[in-house]
Coordinates of C-alpha atoms in Angstrom, one line a residue:
M1 CA 117.9 58.2 61.6
L2 CA 116.0 61.3 61.1
T3 CA 118.2 63.7 61.1
E4 CA 116.6 67.1 59.8
L5 CA 112.8 68.1 60.1
S6 CA 111.2 71.3 58.3
I7 CA 107.6 72.1 59.1
H8 CA 105.9 74.7 57.0
D9 CA 102.1 76.5 57.7
F10 CA 101.4 73.1 59.7
A11 CA 98.4 73.5 62.4
I12 CA 100.0 76.3 64.4
I13 CA 103.3 75.7 63.4
E14 CA 104.6 78.5 60.9
D15 CA 107.8 77.7 59.8
I16 CA 110.2 75.5 61.9
S17 CA 113.2 73.5 61.1
I18 CA 114.6 71.0 63.6
T19 CA 118.1 69.3 64.1
F20 CA 117.9 65.6 65.7
N21 CA 120.6 63.8 66.9
E22 CA 121.5 60.2 67.9
G23 CA 120.1 58.7 71.0
L24 CA 117.3 60.0 73.3
T25 CA 115.8 63.4 72.3
V26 CA 113.3 64.8 74.5
L27 CA 110.6 67.3 73.7
T28 CA 108.8 69.5 76.4
G29 CA 106.7 72.1 77.1
E30 CA 103.5 73.4 78.2
T31 CA 100.3 71.5 77.0
G32 CA 99.2 73.0 73.9
A33 CA 102.5 74.2 72.4
G34 CA 102.5 72.1 69.8
K35 CA 104.7 69.1 71.0
S36 CA 102.2 66.4 69.6
I37 CA 101.6 68.5 66.4
I38 CA 105.3 68.1 65.5
I39 CA 104.9 64.4 66.1
D40 CA 101.5 64.7 63.8
A41 CA 104.5 66.1 61.1
V42 CA 106.5 63.4 61.2
Q43 CA 103.7 60.7 61.2
L44 CA 102.0 62.4 58.1
L45 CA 105.8 62.3 56.5
A46 CA 105.4 58.3 57.5
G47 CA 102.3 58.2 55.2
G48 CA 99.6 59.0 58.0
R49 CA 96.5 59.9 57.2
G50 CA 95.9 63.9 55.9
S51 CA 93.1 66.4 56.7
V52 CA 92.8 70.0 55.5
E53 CA 92.5 70.9 59.0
F54 CA 96.3 70.5 59.5
V55 CA 96.7 73.6 56.9
R56 CA 97.6 76.5 58.9
H57 CA 94.4 78.8 58.6
G58 CA 94.7 81.5 56.2
T59 CA 97.6 79.7 53.9
K60 CA 97.7 77.5 50.7
K61 CA 99.3 74.5 51.8
A62 CA 101.1 72.7 54.7
E63 CA 104.8 71.2 53.7
I64 CA 107.1 68.8 55.5
E65 CA 110.4 67.6 54.8
G66 CA 112.3 65.1 56.6
L67 CA 116.0 64.2 56.1
F68 CA 117.1 60.8 57.2
I69 CA 120.9 59.0 57.4
I70 CA 120.7 55.5 56.7
D71 CA 123.8 53.9 58.3
S72 CA 123.3 49.9 57.8
D73 CA 123.7 48.8 54.1
T74 CA 121.4 46.1 54.9
H75 CA 118.7 48.0 55.6
P76 CA 115.2 47.3 54.2
I77 CA 114.9 50.4 52.9
Y78 CA 117.1 49.7 50.0
K79 CA 114.6 46.9 48.9
V80 CA 112.0 49.1 49.2
G81 CA 113.8 52.1 47.0
K82 CA 114.8 49.3 44.5
E83 CA 111.1 47.8 44.0
Y84 CA 109.9 51.4 43.3
G85 CA 112.6 52.8 41.1
I86 CA 113.9 55.1 43.5
E87 CA 117.8 55.6 44.3
I88 CA 119.4 56.1 47.5
S89 CA 122.4 57.5 47.4
D90 CA 125.0 58.9 49.9
K91 CA 123.0 56.8 52.7
Q92 CA 120.4 59.5 52.6
I93 CA 116.5 59.6 51.8
V94 CA 114.3 63.0 51.8
L95 CA 110.5 62.4 52.6
Q96 CA 108.2 65.0 51.7
R97 CA 104.5 65.6 52.1
T98 CA 102.4 68.5 51.0
I99 CA 98.8 69.1 52.0
T100 CA 96.8 71.8 50.1
A101 CA 94.0 74.0 51.7
N102 CA 91.5 72.0 49.0
G103 CA 92.6 68.4 50.2
K104 CA 95.1 67.4 48.0
S105 CA 98.1 65.4 49.1
I106 CA 101.4 65.2 47.2
C107 CA 104.2 63.1 48.1
R108 CA 108.0 62.7 47.2
V109 CA 110.7 60.3 48.0
N110 CA 113.6 61.8 47.2
S111 CA 112.1 64.2 44.9
K112 CA 110.3 61.5 42.9
L113 CA 106.5 62.2 42.9
V114 CA 104.9 58.5 44.6
T115 CA 101.5 57.4 45.9
L116 CA 100.6 57.9 49.6
A117 CA 100.5 54.1 49.6
I118 CA 104.3 54.2 48.4
L119 CA 105.6 56.7 51.0
R120 CA 103.8 54.7 53.7
E121 CA 106.0 51.8 52.1
F122 CA 109.2 53.5 53.1
G123 CA 107.9 55.5 56.3
K124 CA 107.0 52.0 57.9
T125 CA 111.0 51.4 57.3
L126 CA 112.1 54.2 58.9
I127 CA 109.8 55.6 61.7
D128 CA 107.7 53.7 64.5
I129 CA 105.6 55.9 66.5
H130 CA 104.3 54.8 70.0
S131 CA 101.1 57.0 70.0
Q132 CA 97.5 55.9 71.5
H133 CA 96.6 54.9 67.6
E134 CA 100.0 52.6 68.0
T135 CA 99.1 51.0 71.5
Q136 CA 95.6 50.1 70.2
S137 CA 97.8 48.3 67.3
L138 CA 99.7 46.5 69.7
M139 CA 96.6 45.5 71.8
N140 CA 94.6 44.1 68.9
P141 CA 94.8 40.5 68.9
E142 CA 95.0 40.3 65.1
H143 CA 98.5 41.5 65.1
H144 CA 100.1 39.3 67.7
I145 CA 100.9 36.5 65.4
D146 CA 102.8 38.7 63.2
L147 CA 104.6 40.2 66.3
L148 CA 105.3 36.7 67.3
D149 CA 106.9 35.8 63.7
M150 CA 108.8 39.0 64.0
Y151 CA 110.2 38.1 66.9
D152 CA 112.1 35.1 65.6
A153 CA 111.8 36.0 62.1
G154 CA 115.0 34.3 61.1
Q155 CA 113.6 30.7 62.0
I156 CA 110.1 31.2 61.1
R157 CA 110.4 33.3 57.9
K158 CA 111.5 30.6 55.1
T159 CA 109.0 28.3 57.0
K160 CA 105.8 30.7 56.7
Q161 CA 106.9 31.4 52.6
E162 CA 106.6 27.8 52.4
Y163 CA 103.5 27.3 53.8
R164 CA 101.8 30.6 52.5
E165 CA 103.1 28.9 49.0
L166 CA 100.9 26.0 49.7
F167 CA 98.0 27.8 51.3
N168 CA 97.6 30.1 48.3
K169 CA 97.3 26.9 46.1
L170 CA 94.8 25.3 48.2
L171 CA 92.7 28.4 47.8
S172 CA 93.0 28.6 44.2
L173 CA 92.0 24.4 44.0
K174 CA 89.1 25.2 46.2
N175 CA 87.7 28.2 44.2
R176 CA 87.9 26.0 41.2
Y177 CA 86.1 23.5 42.6
K178 CA 83.4 25.5 44.4
K179 CA 83.0 27.1 40.6
L180 CA 82.7 23.9 38.9
S181 CA 80.4 22.5 41.5
E182 CA 78.0 25.1 41.4
N183 CA 74.4 24.6 40.5
E184 CA 73.1 23.2 37.2
Q185 CA 71.4 26.4 35.9
E186 CA 74.6 28.6 36.3
M187 CA 76.7 25.9 34.8
A188 CA 74.6 25.6 31.5
H189 CA 74.3 29.0 31.2
R190 CA 78.5 29.3 31.4
L191 CA 78.2 26.1 29.0
D192 CA 76.4 28.2 26.6
L193 CA 78.5 31.4 26.9
L194 CA 81.7 29.6 26.4
Q195 CA 80.3 27.5 23.3
F196 CA 79.4 30.7 21.6
Q197 CA 82.5 32.4 22.3
L198 CA 84.4 29.6 21.1
K199 CA 82.3 29.1 18.1
E200 CA 82.6 33.1 17.3
I201 CA 86.7 33.0 17.3
E202 CA 86.8 29.7 15.4
Q203 CA 84.8 31.1 12.8
A204 CA 87.2 34.1 12.2
D205 CA 89.8 31.3 11.5
L206 CA 92.7 33.2 13.3
A207 CA 96.5 32.5 12.5
P208 CA 99.5 33.7 14.8
D209 CA 100.4 37.3 14.3
E210 CA 97.9 37.6 11.6
D211 CA 97.1 41.1 13.0
Q212 CA 100.5 42.6 13.0
K213 CA 101.2 41.1 9.1
L214 CA 98.0 42.3 7.6
E215 CA 98.7 45.9 9.3
E216 CA 102.1 45.5 7.7
E217 CA 100.5 44.8 4.5
R218 CA 97.7 47.7 4.8
D219 CA 100.4 50.1 5.6
S220 CA 102.3 49.5 2.9
L221 CA 99.6 49.7 0.3
V222 CA 97.8 52.8 2.0
N223 CA 102.0 54.6 1.5
Y224 CA 102.1 52.9 -2.1
E225 CA 103.3 56.5 -3.8
R226 CA 105.5 57.2 -1.2
I227 CA 107.1 53.7 -1.3
Y228 CA 107.7 53.9 -5.1
Q229 CA 109.0 57.1 -5.3
A230 CA 111.4 56.6 -2.9
L231 CA 112.8 53.3 -4.7
Q232 CA 112.8 55.2 -7.9
D233 CA 114.9 58.0 -6.7
G234 CA 117.2 55.6 -4.6
Y235 CA 117.8 53.7 -8.1
N236 CA 118.4 56.5 -10.1
A237 CA 120.7 58.3 -8.0
L238 CA 122.8 55.0 -8.0
Y239 CA 122.3 54.0 -11.7
G240 CA 120.1 56.9 -13.5
E241 CA 121.0 60.0 -14.6
Q242 CA 123.4 60.9 -11.7
R243 CA 125.1 57.8 -12.2
G244 CA 126.3 57.5 -8.7
L245 CA 128.0 54.4 -9.2
E246 CA 129.8 55.7 -12.2
W247 CA 131.5 58.4 -9.7
V248 CA 132.4 55.3 -7.3
N249 CA 134.0 53.4 -10.5
K250 CA 136.2 56.4 -11.5
A251 CA 137.4 56.9 -8.0
Q252 CA 138.1 52.9 -7.9
V253 CA 140.1 52.9 -11.3
A254 CA 141.9 56.6 -10.4
L255 CA 143.2 54.6 -7.0
Q256 CA 144.0 51.3 -9.0
S257 CA 146.5 53.1 -11.2
A258 CA 149.0 53.8 -8.4
A259 CA 148.2 51.2 -6.1
T260 CA 151.4 49.3 -6.7
Y261 CA 153.1 52.3 -5.7
D262 CA 152.0 52.8 -2.3
K263 CA 150.3 50.7 0.8
F264 CA 147.7 52.9 1.8
I265 CA 146.5 53.7 -1.8
E266 CA 146.2 49.8 -2.3
E267 CA 144.2 49.1 0.6
K268 CA 141.7 51.9 -0.1
A269 CA 141.5 50.9 -3.8
E270 CA 140.5 47.7 -2.6
A271 CA 137.9 49.1 -0.1
I272 CA 136.0 51.2 -2.7
S273 CA 136.1 48.2 -4.9
N274 CA 134.5 46.2 -2.1
H275 CA 131.9 49.0 -1.6
Y276 CA 131.3 49.6 -5.7
Y277 CA 130.4 45.7 -6.1
A278 CA 128.1 46.0 -2.9
L279 CA 126.1 49.1 -4.1
E280 CA 126.1 47.6 -7.4
E281 CA 124.1 44.7 -6.3
L282 CA 122.1 46.9 -4.0
T283 CA 120.9 48.7 -6.9
Y284 CA 119.7 45.5 -8.5
E285 CA 117.6 44.7 -5.4
L286 CA 116.2 48.3 -5.6
R287 CA 115.3 47.9 -9.4
N288 CA 114.1 44.4 -8.7
Y289 CA 111.9 45.1 -5.7
T290 CA 110.3 48.5 -7.6
E291 CA 109.3 46.2 -10.2
M292 CA 107.2 44.0 -7.9
Q293 CA 105.3 47.0 -6.2
Q294 CA 101.8 46.7 -7.2
Y295 CA 98.8 49.0 -6.4
S296 CA 95.3 46.9 -5.2
P297 CA 92.4 48.9 -3.9
S298 CA 90.7 45.8 -3.8
R299 CA 93.3 44.3 -1.8
L300 CA 93.1 47.5 0.4
N301 CA 89.5 47.0 1.1
E302 CA 89.7 43.3 1.7
L303 CA 92.5 43.7 4.7
E304 CA 90.4 46.8 6.2
G305 CA 87.4 44.4 6.4
R306 CA 89.6 41.6 7.7
L307 CA 91.3 44.0 10.6
N308 CA 87.8 45.7 11.4
E309 CA 86.5 41.6 12.2
I310 CA 90.2 41.1 14.3
S311 CA 89.3 44.6 15.9
R312 CA 85.5 43.4 16.7
L313 CA 87.0 40.2 18.3
K314 CA 89.4 42.4 20.1
K315 CA 87.2 44.2 22.1
K316 CA 85.7 40.9 23.5
Y317 CA 88.6 38.5 23.9
G318 CA 92.2 40.3 23.9
A319 CA 94.7 43.0 23.0
T320 CA 96.3 41.2 20.0
V321 CA 95.5 37.7 18.1
N322 CA 97.9 35.9 19.8
E323 CA 96.1 37.2 23.1
I324 CA 92.9 36.0 21.6
L325 CA 93.8 32.6 20.5
E326 CA 95.1 31.8 24.2
Y327 CA 91.8 32.8 25.5
M328 CA 90.6 30.4 22.9
G329 CA 92.5 27.4 24.2
K330 CA 91.2 28.3 28.1
V331 CA 87.6 28.2 26.4
E332 CA 88.3 24.9 25.4
E333 CA 90.0 23.9 28.4
E334 CA 86.9 25.0 30.9
I335 CA 84.4 23.5 28.5
E336 CA 85.9 20.4 28.4
E337 CA 85.8 20.5 32.6
I338 CA 82.1 21.4 32.6
T339 CA 81.2 18.9 30.0
N340 CA 83.2 16.1 32.2
K341 CA 82.7 17.8 35.4
D342 CA 82.2 14.7 37.7
S343 CA 85.7 13.4 37.1
H344 CA 87.2 16.9 37.1
L345 CA 85.5 17.3 40.5
S346 CA 86.7 13.8 41.8
K347 CA 90.1 14.9 40.6
L348 CA 90.1 18.1 42.2
D349 CA 88.9 16.7 45.5
E350 CA 91.9 14.4 45.8
E351 CA 94.1 17.2 44.8
I352 CA 92.8 19.4 47.6
K353 CA 93.3 16.4 50.4
E354 CA 96.8 15.8 49.3
L355 CA 97.7 19.3 49.4
E356 CA 95.8 20.0 52.8
K357 CA 98.0 17.2 54.2
D358 CA 100.8 19.3 53.1
A359 CA 99.6 22.3 54.4
Y360 CA 98.7 21.1 57.6
L361 CA 102.2 19.5 58.0
E362 CA 103.8 22.8 56.8
A363 CA 101.4 24.4 59.4
R364 CA 102.5 22.1 62.3
Q365 CA 106.1 22.8 61.8
L366 CA 105.2 26.6 61.7
H367 CA 103.5 26.0 64.9
D368 CA 106.5 24.3 66.4
L369 CA 108.7 27.2 65.6
R370 CA 106.2 29.8 67.0
K371 CA 106.1 27.5 70.5
K372 CA 109.7 28.2 70.7
A373 CA 109.9 31.6 69.9
A374 CA 107.0 32.0 72.4
N375 CA 108.9 30.7 75.3
S376 CA 112.0 33.0 74.4
L377 CA 109.4 35.9 74.0
T378 CA 107.9 35.2 77.2
A379 CA 110.7 34.9 79.4
N380 CA 112.1 38.1 77.9
I381 CA 108.8 39.9 78.9
H382 CA 108.9 38.6 82.2
K383 CA 112.6 40.0 82.7
E384 CA 111.7 43.1 81.3
L385 CA 108.3 43.7 83.4
K386 CA 110.5 43.3 86.4
G387 CA 112.5 46.3 85.5
L388 CA 109.4 48.2 85.5
Y389 CA 108.0 46.8 88.8
L390 CA 105.5 44.7 87.4
E391 CA 107.3 41.4 89.1
K392 CA 103.9 40.1 90.0
A393 CA 102.5 40.2 86.3
S394 CA 102.3 37.2 84.2
F395 CA 102.6 37.0 80.8
A396 CA 101.6 33.9 78.4
I397 CA 100.7 33.6 74.6
S398 CA 97.6 31.5 74.0
F399 CA 97.9 29.4 70.8
G400 CA 94.2 29.0 70.5
E401 CA 93.9 25.1 72.6
V402 CA 90.9 24.8 74.3
D403 CA 89.1 21.5 75.4
G404 CA 88.9 19.0 72.6
Y405 CA 91.6 20.9 70.6
N406 CA 92.8 19.0 67.4
E407 CA 95.1 21.0 65.3
E408 CA 94.1 18.7 62.2
K409 CA 90.5 20.0 62.3
L410 CA 91.4 23.4 62.7
P411 CA 90.5 25.9 59.8
L412 CA 93.9 27.0 57.8
H413 CA 94.5 30.6 57.6
K414 CA 97.1 32.7 55.8
N415 CA 99.4 32.3 59.0
G416 CA 99.0 28.4 59.6
F417 CA 96.5 27.3 61.9
D418 CA 97.7 28.9 65.1
Q419 CA 95.2 31.6 67.3
I420 CA 97.8 33.7 68.9
R421 CA 96.6 35.7 71.5
F422 CA 98.9 37.9 74.0
L423 CA 97.4 37.3 77.5
I424 CA 98.6 39.0 80.8
S425 CA 97.8 39.1 84.8
T426 CA 99.3 42.2 86.5
N427 CA 98.1 40.9 90.1
T428 CA 98.8 37.4 91.8
G429 CA 95.8 35.1 91.6
E430 CA 94.3 37.2 88.8
P431 CA 93.5 35.1 85.7
L432 CA 95.2 35.6 82.4
K433 CA 93.5 38.5 80.1
E434 CA 93.7 39.8 76.8
L435 CA 95.8 43.3 76.6
N436 CA 93.0 45.2 75.9
K437 CA 90.9 44.0 79.2
I438 CA 93.8 45.9 81.4
A439 CA 92.2 48.7 83.2
S440 CA 95.3 50.4 84.8
G441 CA 96.6 53.1 82.7
G442 CA 100.1 53.0 84.2
E443 CA 100.1 49.4 83.8
L444 CA 99.0 49.4 80.4
S445 CA 101.9 52.0 79.6
R446 CA 104.6 49.7 80.8
I447 CA 103.4 46.8 79.0
M448 CA 103.2 48.9 75.8
L449 CA 106.6 50.2 76.7
V450 CA 108.0 46.4 77.3
L451 CA 106.7 45.4 74.1
K452 CA 107.7 48.2 71.9
K453 CA 111.4 47.7 73.5
I454 CA 111.7 44.0 72.3
F455 CA 109.8 44.6 69.0
S456 CA 111.7 47.4 67.5
R457 CA 114.6 45.5 67.8
H458 CA 113.2 43.3 65.2
Q459 CA 111.3 45.7 63.2
G460 CA 114.6 47.5 62.1
V461 CA 113.4 51.2 62.0
T462 CA 115.9 53.5 62.5
S463 CA 113.6 56.2 64.6
V464 CA 111.3 55.4 67.9
I465 CA 109.0 58.3 68.8
F466 CA 106.9 58.2 71.7
D467 CA 104.2 60.1 72.3
E468 CA 103.5 60.8 76.0
V469 CA 104.5 57.1 76.8
D470 CA 104.4 57.8 80.3
T471 CA 100.9 58.7 80.7
G472 CA 99.1 57.5 84.4
V473 CA 102.7 56.9 85.9
S474 CA 105.0 58.5 88.9
G475 CA 107.6 58.0 91.4
R476 CA 109.8 55.0 91.0
V477 CA 107.9 53.5 88.1
A478 CA 108.5 57.1 86.1
Q479 CA 112.4 56.3 86.9
A480 CA 112.1 52.9 85.5
I481 CA 110.4 54.0 82.2
A482 CA 112.8 56.6 81.7
E483 CA 115.7 54.2 82.1
K484 CA 113.6 51.9 80.0
I485 CA 113.3 54.6 77.5
Y486 CA 117.1 55.4 77.3
Q487 CA 117.7 51.7 76.9
I488 CA 115.9 51.8 73.6
S489 CA 117.8 54.7 72.4
Q490 CA 121.3 52.9 72.8
A491 CA 120.2 50.8 69.7
S492 CA 117.6 53.4 68.0
Q493 CA 117.3 57.2 67.7
V494 CA 114.3 57.8 70.0
L495 CA 112.2 61.3 70.2
C496 CA 110.0 61.3 73.3
I497 CA 107.3 63.8 74.1
T498 CA 107.0 63.6 78.2
H499 CA 105.7 65.6 81.2
L500 CA 107.7 63.4 83.7
P501 CA 111.0 64.8 84.8
Q502 CA 112.4 61.3 85.2
V503 CA 112.2 61.1 81.2
A504 CA 113.3 64.5 80.3
S505 CA 116.3 64.0 82.4
M506 CA 117.8 61.4 81.0
A507 CA 117.9 62.9 77.3
D508 CA 120.8 63.7 75.2
T509 CA 119.1 66.5 73.5
H510 CA 116.3 68.2 75.1
K511 CA 114.3 70.5 73.0
F512 CA 111.9 72.8 74.5
I513 CA 108.5 74.0 72.5
K514 CA 106.9 76.9 73.0
K515 CA 103.7 78.7 71.8
L516 CA 103.7 82.7 71.0
E517 CA 101.9 85.1 69.4
K518 CA 102.9 87.5 66.9
N519 CA 100.8 90.1 65.1
Q520 CA 97.6 88.5 66.4
R521 CA 98.9 84.9 65.5
T522 CA 100.1 82.0 67.4
F523 CA 102.8 80.1 66.0
T524 CA 105.1 77.7 67.9
S525 CA 108.9 77.8 68.6
V526 CA 111.5 74.9 69.1
S527 CA 114.8 75.4 71.0
E528 CA 117.6 73.0 72.2
L529 CA 118.6 73.8 75.8
T530 CA 122.0 74.4 77.1
I531 CA 122.7 72.5 81.0
E532 CA 121.4 75.5 82.7
E533 CA 118.1 76.0 80.9
Q534 CA 117.5 72.0 80.9
I535 CA 118.0 72.2 85.1
D536 CA 115.3 75.4 84.9
E537 CA 112.7 73.3 82.6
L538 CA 113.3 70.1 85.0
S539 CA 112.7 72.2 88.1
R540 CA 109.6 73.4 86.2
M541 CA 108.4 69.8 85.5
I542 CA 108.6 69.3 89.1
T543 CA 107.3 71.8 91.0
G544 CA 104.6 72.8 88.0
T545 CA 104.5 76.8 88.2
K546 CA 107.2 78.5 90.9
L547 CA 110.9 77.9 90.3
T548 CA 112.7 78.1 93.6
E549 CA 115.9 77.2 94.7
T550 CA 115.2 73.9 96.5
A551 CA 113.5 72.8 92.9
K552 CA 116.4 73.9 91.0
E553 CA 118.6 71.6 93.6
H554 CA 116.3 68.8 92.7
G555 CA 116.4 69.5 88.8
K556 CA 120.3 69.8 89.0
E557 CA 120.7 66.5 91.2
M558 CA 117.9 65.0 89.0
L559 CA 120.1 65.5 86.0
E560 CA 123.4 64.2 87.7
L561 CA 121.9 60.8 88.8
A562 CA 120.6 60.5 85.0
N563 CA 124.0 61.3 83.9
H564 CA 125.4 58.7 86.1
Y565 CA 123.2 56.2 85.3
K566 CA 123.8 56.7 81.6
E567 CA 127.8 56.3 82.0
Q568 CA 127.1 53.1 84.1
K569 CA 125.0 51.8 81.0
N570 CA 127.6 52.8 78.7
T571 CA 130.4 51.3 81.0
D572 CA 128.7 48.0 81.1
K573 CA 127.9 48.1 77.1
F574 CA 131.7 48.0 76.6
M575 CA 132.7 45.6 79.3

């Protein structure tokens, strides 16, 4: 969960640090005080798109930092950390984002610099923000198939992976077929190019690892004087005027003269004797290798010429001789394919047909699993909708079935052959429509909340954020939404911006956002409300402006009812 959030010079926020707890944290305050700005900051921390407009006027950069505590050892964040080489210790991870006044974005995870894309990979496993943008995402039919698969991932994931492997192989074969069956003129040009390349490489008569061997020989010739001098100095030190071997021999003779009287001296005398003979052998090797050294300017020129030729080929066909030879093998295969195009096309066609059969069988299995998951999800959604006073609503999942539906003729795509659409009717007698055809803002808010509650459990995120999810609702519906948000907070940390007292009363922690002026500049402050302050804030939310005793009584009663509901839910959880 998100435990600490620090924001510096971000929009109207000068410098704030907020501590968050488990459960439901509600953020309230007047419009324009900076509530949504805090959520914007969290969204940027999760890899959202930044802008210089976020940098506080007159400052050089905006800085955001968040500390997350990971309770589960199996949380997907560990897999992401391993993939990008970022260690996560003590079950803590720190995300940092800096946006400079000139538009640069600097991202860090546990103090290690990362790209924005990598920060986004970490962010999406930690934070799930339900905002206007997120609502549009849930309403987008293209995302519905992924949501359904996520709902029953345990059953679907393996089958989907097996299908994807077949589908990718099928795509590869179809691309080869298309490339090989291109028009004659293009194939003729391709064949001419390949034959030219093959001839050029063959004429070079390359040998495996030739470039490495030639470079070693060239380096030896270029550094001939240094090598020869080193050999001479080494040999002379052991066998020349300095007579290093002679002194080792004297040490050997001296110890051997007393070896019969002392076990230690006997052992060391034998060791020195072994070293002496080894050094003597090494001396002979140095002498022989020195005598073999020859400097040949003509051979050096020959090496340089050959390496230049190889270098020219490397620019075209590979970074090493071995890569060039590997490329030559591929060229030979492609030339053979083009030359015998008809037989290869026939073979590819057979392979494609066989693979399509296998892919359709796997897609059918995927379809059956989705049908089963869809029945469970539909029942679950209907249950949740009733709790939000949408008992007359009807939810269904379309698989793209139409008149003349034949799955074997449906085009395969990366997710099978299903065309998943979430459909809903909110009134009796009304036809099922896609989510984006819902007219009522209050109905849309409730439906989105239901989907969020169900799918947030399967996404594994540690923090769910609702940015004014209660828009367009009031009365008993507002109370139902408040209860639903609290239910979500029992399984995951929830941060919620709201203007409804019913939602605010459910808070485990209530934070008040206030806009102040100081030195002719606007800034935002955040404070955690006491029980008395919470009652006053609920009263203000009920009446709007004037705080009356009656309103305070209503606020107190609302808080007591919320606490009673929470106690009841906690009791039910342990029964």
